[in-house]
Short mmCIF file of C-alpha atoms in Angstrom, two decimals:
data_model
loop_
_atom_site.label_atom_id
_atom_site.label_comp_id
_atom_site.label_asym_id
_atom_site.label_seq_id
_atom_site.Cartn_x
_atom_site.Cartn_y
_atom_site.Cartn_z
CA MET S 214 0.04 -0.03 -0.14
CA GLN S 215 1.28 3.37 -0.81
CA ARG S 216 1.06 5.61 2.04
CA VAL S 217 -0.43 9.13 2.14
CA VAL S 218 1.55 11.69 4.19
CA ASP S 219 -0.83 14.16 6.06
CA LEU S 220 0.70 17.24 7.39
CA SER S 221 -1.69 18.73 9.87
CA THR S 222 0.59 19.98 12.74
CA ASP S 223 1.59 23.46 12.63
CA GLY S 224 5.11 24.62 11.99
CA LEU S 225 6.61 21.58 10.53
CA HIS S 226 9.58 21.75 8.28
CA VAL S 227 9.50 19.24 5.25
CA ALA S 228 12.80 18.09 3.55
CA VAL S 229 14.37 15.30 1.53
CA HIS S 230 17.42 13.32 2.91
CA ARG S 231 18.93 10.36 1.24
CA GLY S 232 15.83 9.05 -0.28
CA PHE S 233 13.62 9.88 2.47
CA LEU S 234 11.01 12.61 3.14
CA THR S 235 11.73 14.02 6.67
CA ILE S 236 9.59 15.86 8.80
CA SER S 237 11.00 18.17 11.55
CA GLN S 238 9.88 20.26 14.32
CA ASP S 239 11.83 22.89 16.25
CA ARG S 240 14.93 21.75 14.33
CA GLU S 241 14.50 18.12 15.60
CA LYS S 242 13.53 15.35 13.32
CA ILE S 243 10.25 13.65 14.28
CA GLY S 244 9.57 11.47 11.21
CA GLN S 245 10.52 10.03 7.90
CA ILE S 246 9.32 7.89 5.14
CA ALA S 247 10.97 6.57 1.98
CA LEU S 248 10.01 8.67 -0.96
CA ASP S 249 9.20 5.57 -3.12
CA ASP S 250 6.49 4.42 -0.55
CA ILE S 251 4.53 7.62 -0.94
CA GLY S 252 1.43 7.79 -2.82
CA ALA S 253 0.28 11.46 -2.04
CA VAL S 254 1.07 14.40 0.38
CA ILE S 255 -1.77 16.29 1.84
CA ALA S 256 -1.01 19.62 3.68
CA HIS S 257 -3.34 21.64 5.72
CA ALA S 258 -1.41 22.95 8.41
CA HIS S 259 -0.17 26.54 9.07
CA GLY S 260 3.39 27.55 8.98
CA LEU S 261 4.76 24.67 6.89
CA THR S 262 8.13 25.30 5.32
CA TRP S 263 9.51 23.19 2.61
CA SER S 264 12.64 22.48 0.83
CA ASN S 265 12.33 22.97 -3.11
CA THR S 266 13.88 19.67 -3.41
CA VAL S 267 10.68 18.17 -1.88
CA PHE S 268 8.73 19.08 -4.92
CA THR S 269 11.19 18.09 -7.46
CA ARG S 270 11.83 14.52 -5.84
CA LEU S 271 8.10 13.96 -5.46
CA ALA S 272 7.19 15.23 -8.88
CA GLU S 273 9.98 12.62 -10.46
CA ARG S 274 7.73 9.92 -8.72
CA SER S 275 4.67 11.24 -9.98
CA VAL S 276 3.48 11.96 -6.27
CA PRO S 277 1.08 14.88 -6.01
CA VAL S 278 1.21 17.44 -3.23
CA VAL S 279 -2.36 18.57 -2.58
CA LEU S 280 -2.73 21.84 -0.42
CA CYS S 281 -5.98 22.25 1.51
CA ALA S 282 -7.92 24.75 3.46
CA GLN S 283 -9.00 24.69 6.99
CA ASN S 284 -12.21 22.79 6.10
CA HIS S 285 -9.90 19.93 4.66
CA ALA S 286 -11.21 20.59 0.99
CA PRO S 287 -8.22 21.02 -1.60
CA VAL S 288 -7.38 24.50 -3.03
CA ALA S 289 -4.31 23.54 -5.00
CA CYS S 290 -2.02 20.66 -6.31
CA VAL S 291 1.58 20.34 -7.42
CA TRP S 292 1.96 17.67 -9.88
CA PRO S 293 4.72 16.84 -12.42
CA LEU S 294 5.06 18.48 -15.99
CA GLU S 295 6.96 15.44 -17.42
CA GLY S 296 7.99 12.06 -16.26
CA HIS S 297 6.08 9.79 -18.66
CA HIS S 298 7.75 8.87 -21.91
CA LEU S 299 4.41 9.33 -23.83
CA GLN S 300 3.15 12.39 -21.94
CA GLY S 301 3.35 14.91 -24.89
CA ALA S 302 1.48 12.54 -27.18
CA ARG S 303 -1.22 11.72 -24.37
CA LEU S 304 -1.65 15.17 -23.30
CA ASN S 305 -2.52 16.25 -26.92
CA ALA S 306 -4.69 13.09 -27.23
CA GLN S 307 -6.45 14.13 -23.96
CA ALA S 308 -7.18 17.61 -25.22
CA ASP S 309 -8.44 16.42 -28.59
CA ALA S 310 -10.37 13.35 -27.20
CA THR S 311 -13.47 12.72 -29.47
CA LYS S 312 -16.77 13.72 -27.83
CA PRO S 313 -18.64 10.23 -28.76
CA ALA S 314 -15.89 8.31 -26.97
CA ALA S 315 -15.83 10.79 -23.93
CA LYS S 316 -19.60 10.54 -23.51
CA ARG S 317 -19.67 6.79 -23.56
CA MET S 318 -16.96 6.79 -20.95
CA TRP S 319 -18.85 9.25 -18.82
CA ARG S 320 -22.10 7.23 -19.29
CA ASP S 321 -20.13 4.29 -17.91
CA ILE S 322 -18.70 6.12 -14.89
CA VAL S 323 -22.07 7.46 -13.88
CA VAL S 324 -23.75 4.12 -14.08
CA ALA S 325 -20.82 2.65 -12.00
CA LYS S 326 -21.46 5.66 -9.34
CA ILE S 327 -25.06 4.99 -9.06
CA ARG S 328 -24.71 1.25 -8.55
CA MET S 329 -22.21 2.02 -5.85
CA GLN S 330 -24.51 4.31 -4.27
CA ALA S 331 -27.33 1.83 -4.42
CA ALA S 332 -25.05 -0.93 -2.68
CA VAL S 333 -24.27 1.57 -0.08
CA LEU S 334 -27.87 2.24 0.63
CA ALA S 335 -28.53 -1.53 0.44
CA SER S 336 -25.86 -2.06 3.15
CA ILE S 337 -27.87 -0.08 5.73
CA GLY S 338 -31.20 -1.63 4.75
CA ARG S 339 -32.52 1.08 2.41
CA GLU S 340 -34.73 0.49 -0.61
CA THR S 341 -32.75 0.78 -3.80
CA GLY S 342 -35.05 0.17 -6.57
CA ALA S 343 -35.26 3.89 -7.64
CA LEU S 344 -31.47 3.99 -8.00
CA ASP S 345 -31.40 0.76 -9.86
CA LEU S 346 -34.06 1.98 -12.34
CA LEU S 347 -32.10 5.21 -12.65
CA ALA S 348 -28.85 3.56 -13.52
CA ARG S 349 -30.68 1.84 -16.40
CA LYS S 350 -31.73 5.26 -17.73
CA VAL S 351 -28.33 6.76 -18.20
CA ARG S 352 -27.56 7.50 -21.90
CA SER S 353 -24.24 8.52 -23.56
CA GLY S 354 -23.03 11.89 -22.02
CA ASP S 355 -25.83 11.69 -19.41
CA PRO S 356 -27.86 14.42 -21.04
CA GLU S 357 -30.69 14.18 -18.53
CA ASN S 358 -28.19 14.39 -15.69
CA VAL S 359 -29.30 11.33 -14.04
CA GLU S 360 -26.31 11.75 -11.86
CA ALA S 361 -28.05 14.58 -10.06
CA GLN S 362 -31.35 12.84 -9.83
CA ALA S 363 -29.76 9.88 -8.21
CA ALA S 364 -27.91 12.24 -5.81
CA ARG S 365 -31.15 13.96 -4.84
CA ARG S 366 -32.53 10.48 -3.69
CA TYR S 367 -29.18 9.17 -2.19
CA TRP S 368 -27.99 11.74 0.23
CA PRO S 369 -31.46 12.01 2.39
CA LEU S 370 -31.59 8.17 2.52
CA LEU S 371 -27.94 7.93 3.44
CA MET S 372 -27.60 10.78 6.09
CA GLY S 373 -31.06 11.89 6.93
CA ALA S 374 -33.63 14.26 5.50
CA ASP S 375 -31.76 17.38 7.14
CA PHE S 376 -28.44 16.61 5.79
CA ARG S 377 -26.99 19.18 3.31
CA ARG S 378 -23.75 18.74 1.53
CA ASP S 379 -21.45 21.84 2.73
CA ARG S 380 -18.16 22.12 1.89
CA SER S 381 -17.55 24.75 4.62
CA ALA S 382 -19.30 22.80 7.37
CA ASP S 383 -18.13 20.77 10.29
CA GLY S 384 -18.88 17.14 11.27
CA ALA S 385 -19.82 14.91 8.55
CA ASN S 386 -19.12 17.27 5.90
CA ALA S 387 -15.58 17.88 7.11
CA LEU S 388 -15.01 14.06 7.24
CA LEU S 389 -16.33 13.89 3.44
CA ASN S 390 -14.02 16.71 2.58
CA TYR S 391 -11.13 14.95 3.98
CA GLY S 392 -12.16 11.52 2.37
CA TYR S 393 -12.51 13.08 -0.88
CA THR S 394 -9.22 14.83 -0.61
CA VAL S 395 -7.63 11.58 -0.06
CA LEU S 396 -9.45 10.16 -2.94
CA ARG S 397 -8.55 13.13 -5.36
CA ALA S 398 -4.89 12.78 -4.43
CA THR S 399 -4.85 8.92 -5.19
CA ILE S 400 -6.40 9.52 -8.41
CA CYS S 401 -4.30 12.47 -9.28
CA ARG S 402 -1.28 10.29 -8.90
CA ALA S 403 -2.68 7.73 -11.14
CA ILE S 404 -3.40 10.23 -13.89
CA CYS S 405 -0.08 11.72 -13.82
CA ALA S 406 1.42 8.27 -14.02
CA ALA S 407 -0.54 7.72 -17.08
CA GLY S 408 0.91 10.64 -18.76
CA LEU S 409 -2.20 12.77 -18.51
CA HIS S 410 -3.35 16.17 -16.84
CA PRO S 411 -5.76 16.28 -13.96
CA ALA S 412 -7.21 19.61 -15.09
CA ILE S 413 -8.30 18.53 -18.55
CA GLY S 414 -11.69 17.01 -17.68
CA LEU S 415 -13.82 14.35 -19.19
CA HIS S 416 -17.10 15.80 -17.94
CA HIS S 417 -16.25 18.33 -15.41
CA SER S 418 -15.24 21.55 -17.13
CA ASN S 419 -15.20 24.45 -14.69
CA ARG S 420 -12.19 26.62 -15.54
CA GLY S 421 -11.26 27.07 -11.92
CA ASN S 422 -11.18 23.34 -11.15
CA ALA S 423 -7.53 22.02 -11.35
CA PHE S 424 -8.88 18.42 -10.51
CA ALA S 425 -11.42 18.03 -13.36
CA LEU S 426 -10.34 14.86 -14.63
CA ALA S 427 -9.66 13.50 -11.01
CA ASP S 428 -13.19 14.57 -10.07
CA ASP S 429 -14.51 12.56 -13.20
CA LEU S 430 -12.60 9.50 -12.53
CA MET S 431 -13.22 9.29 -8.76
CA GLU S 432 -16.90 9.41 -9.12
CA PRO S 433 -17.60 5.56 -8.85
CA TYR S 434 -15.42 5.42 -5.53
CA ARG S 435 -16.97 8.37 -3.67
CA PRO S 436 -19.79 6.16 -2.18
CA LEU S 437 -17.09 4.16 -0.56
CA VAL S 438 -15.95 7.35 1.32
CA ASP S 439 -19.58 8.18 2.20
CA ARG S 440 -20.46 4.83 3.69
CA LEU S 441 -17.10 5.03 5.82
CA VAL S 442 -18.03 8.46 6.95
CA LEU S 443 -21.56 7.35 7.96
CA ASN S 444 -19.88 4.59 10.14
CA LEU S 445 -17.55 7.11 11.82
CA CYS S 446 -20.45 9.46 12.76
CA GLU S 447 -22.73 6.45 14.15
CA ALA S 448 -19.48 5.72 16.20
CA GLY S 449 -19.57 9.22 17.59
CA ILE S 450 -16.58 10.65 15.64
CA GLU S 451 -17.53 13.89 14.53
CA GLY S 452 -14.20 15.62 13.85
CA VAL S 453 -11.40 14.85 11.54
CA ASP S 454 -9.04 13.36 14.15
CA ALA S 455 -6.15 11.08 13.69
CA HIS S 456 -8.27 7.86 14.08
CA ALA S 457 -10.59 9.29 11.19
CA LYS S 458 -7.90 10.16 8.83
CA ARG S 459 -6.00 6.76 9.27
CA GLU S 460 -9.16 4.89 8.32
CA LEU S 461 -10.08 7.20 5.53
CA VAL S 462 -6.69 6.80 4.15
CA ARG S 463 -6.82 3.00 4.44
CA LEU S 464 -9.55 3.14 2.05
CA THR S 465 -7.03 3.44 -0.86
CA ALA S 466 -6.30 -0.34 -0.01
CA LEU S 467 -9.76 -1.62 -0.15
CA ASP S 468 -9.81 -4.56 -2.30
CA LEU S 469 -12.35 -3.76 -5.16
CA GLU S 470 -13.73 -6.44 -7.80
CA SER S 471 -13.88 -5.66 -11.50
CA PRO S 472 -14.05 -7.39 -14.64
CA GLN S 473 -10.06 -7.68 -14.76
CA GLY S 474 -10.18 -9.25 -11.09
CA MET S 475 -9.71 -8.17 -7.64
CA SER S 476 -7.14 -5.30 -6.96
CA PRO S 477 -6.69 -2.41 -4.12
CA LEU S 478 -8.44 0.94 -4.69
CA HIS S 479 -5.23 2.67 -5.62
CA LEU S 480 -4.28 0.02 -8.25
CA HIS S 481 -7.76 -0.02 -9.73
CA ALA S 482 -7.47 3.79 -10.21
CA THR S 483 -4.09 3.43 -11.91
CA ARG S 484 -5.61 0.91 -14.49
CA LEU S 485 -8.74 3.20 -14.99
CA SER S 486 -6.45 5.94 -15.78
CA GLN S 487 -4.39 4.10 -18.24
CA GLN S 488 -7.73 2.98 -19.87
CA PHE S 489 -8.73 6.61 -20.10
CA ALA S 490 -5.55 7.46 -21.89
CA ALA S 491 -5.95 4.53 -24.32
CA MET S 492 -9.64 5.92 -25.04
CA CYS S 493 -8.13 9.32 -25.70
CA LEU S 494 -5.71 7.77 -28.17
CA GLY S 495 -8.63 6.04 -30.04
CA GLU S 496 -8.21 2.52 -28.62
CA ALA S 497 -11.37 0.66 -28.31
CA GLY S 498 -12.54 -1.02 -24.91
CA LYS S 499 -14.81 -0.45 -21.97
CA PRO S 500 -13.32 1.07 -18.89
CA ASP S 501 -12.64 -1.50 -15.97
CA LEU S 502 -15.13 0.04 -13.48
CA PRO S 503 -15.42 -1.26 -9.86
CA VAL S 504 -18.01 -3.85 -8.83
CA PRO S 505 -19.81 -2.66 -5.39
CA PRO S 506 -18.26 -4.75 -2.47
CA PRO S 507 -20.59 -7.07 -0.40
CA PRO S 508 -22.76 -5.36 2.05
CA LEU S 509 -20.87 -6.78 5.23
CA VAL S 510 -17.60 -5.24 3.51
CA LEU S 511 -19.32 -1.83 3.37
CA ALA S 512 -20.84 -2.20 6.67
CA GLY S 513 -17.39 -2.90 8.11
CA LEU S 514 -15.60 0.35 6.77
CA GLY S 515 -14.25 2.28 9.47
CA LYS S 516 -15.20 -0.03 12.27
CA SER S 517 -11.54 -0.59 13.56
CA VAL S 518 -11.38 3.28 14.24
CA ALA S 519 -14.56 2.64 16.47
CA ALA S 520 -12.82 -0.07 18.21
CA ALA S 521 -9.86 2.11 18.80
CA THR S 522 -11.89 4.82 20.45
#
């Protein structure tokens, strides 16, 4: 499992020494991790200082550095400009990807997301017939915005009628922010490793969104974060503490089934990014999207945190 380095303590100094990322406080080293073991770095502390070598060494390994606001939502990302031997060709192909192919892939992603949402609801005993029906209605490009229709049904059933998704709020919303940030970082690394650019989206096209493609490709995995956060909330964990962070990061190692077999989420995302690159280059084939885990697996997400607290 590639590790996510979370920098949440104020006043740290981050540097590189002999192949390790080192963390120091008050001139004393308090931790280190091998650069080759890092999957992403997430920073949301005040007063961090960095050696420029940190960014170059991480970029050489396609490791994104995600900078977050106090609400744990990402505001910027540092990713490599080069490193993949086919990057130039793939970036051009990504920018020029044909609309029919992109629309078909977006349809498949939306269907996979809605089916994952249905599985999450089924794991808490909710009726999923409406979502199953909506998944069958998604057409190429999702012109009817079935994704949004499903979301309007999904969130009240999962979190309660009074819940509102608010990126600036505390509690469950802050936990969701952090979980999605971990997921974005994981997907960004996979995108960079495939010679693509995270800002050139498949469906999301907001000019200010530096994570457009990452937001596209992470959609089928989002409900897994939602289910884990629900478990945390039910266990009385309302803040983004060390236990919650540890469990949300562990989600990247969750084994997911797909038409190509079982693999951890971070490897599955790498394969999906490679398939998207192939689609941009005009190669045929369906994306290898995840099959929803069994109800018992979904129900168990985050339970080790509850036991620890």
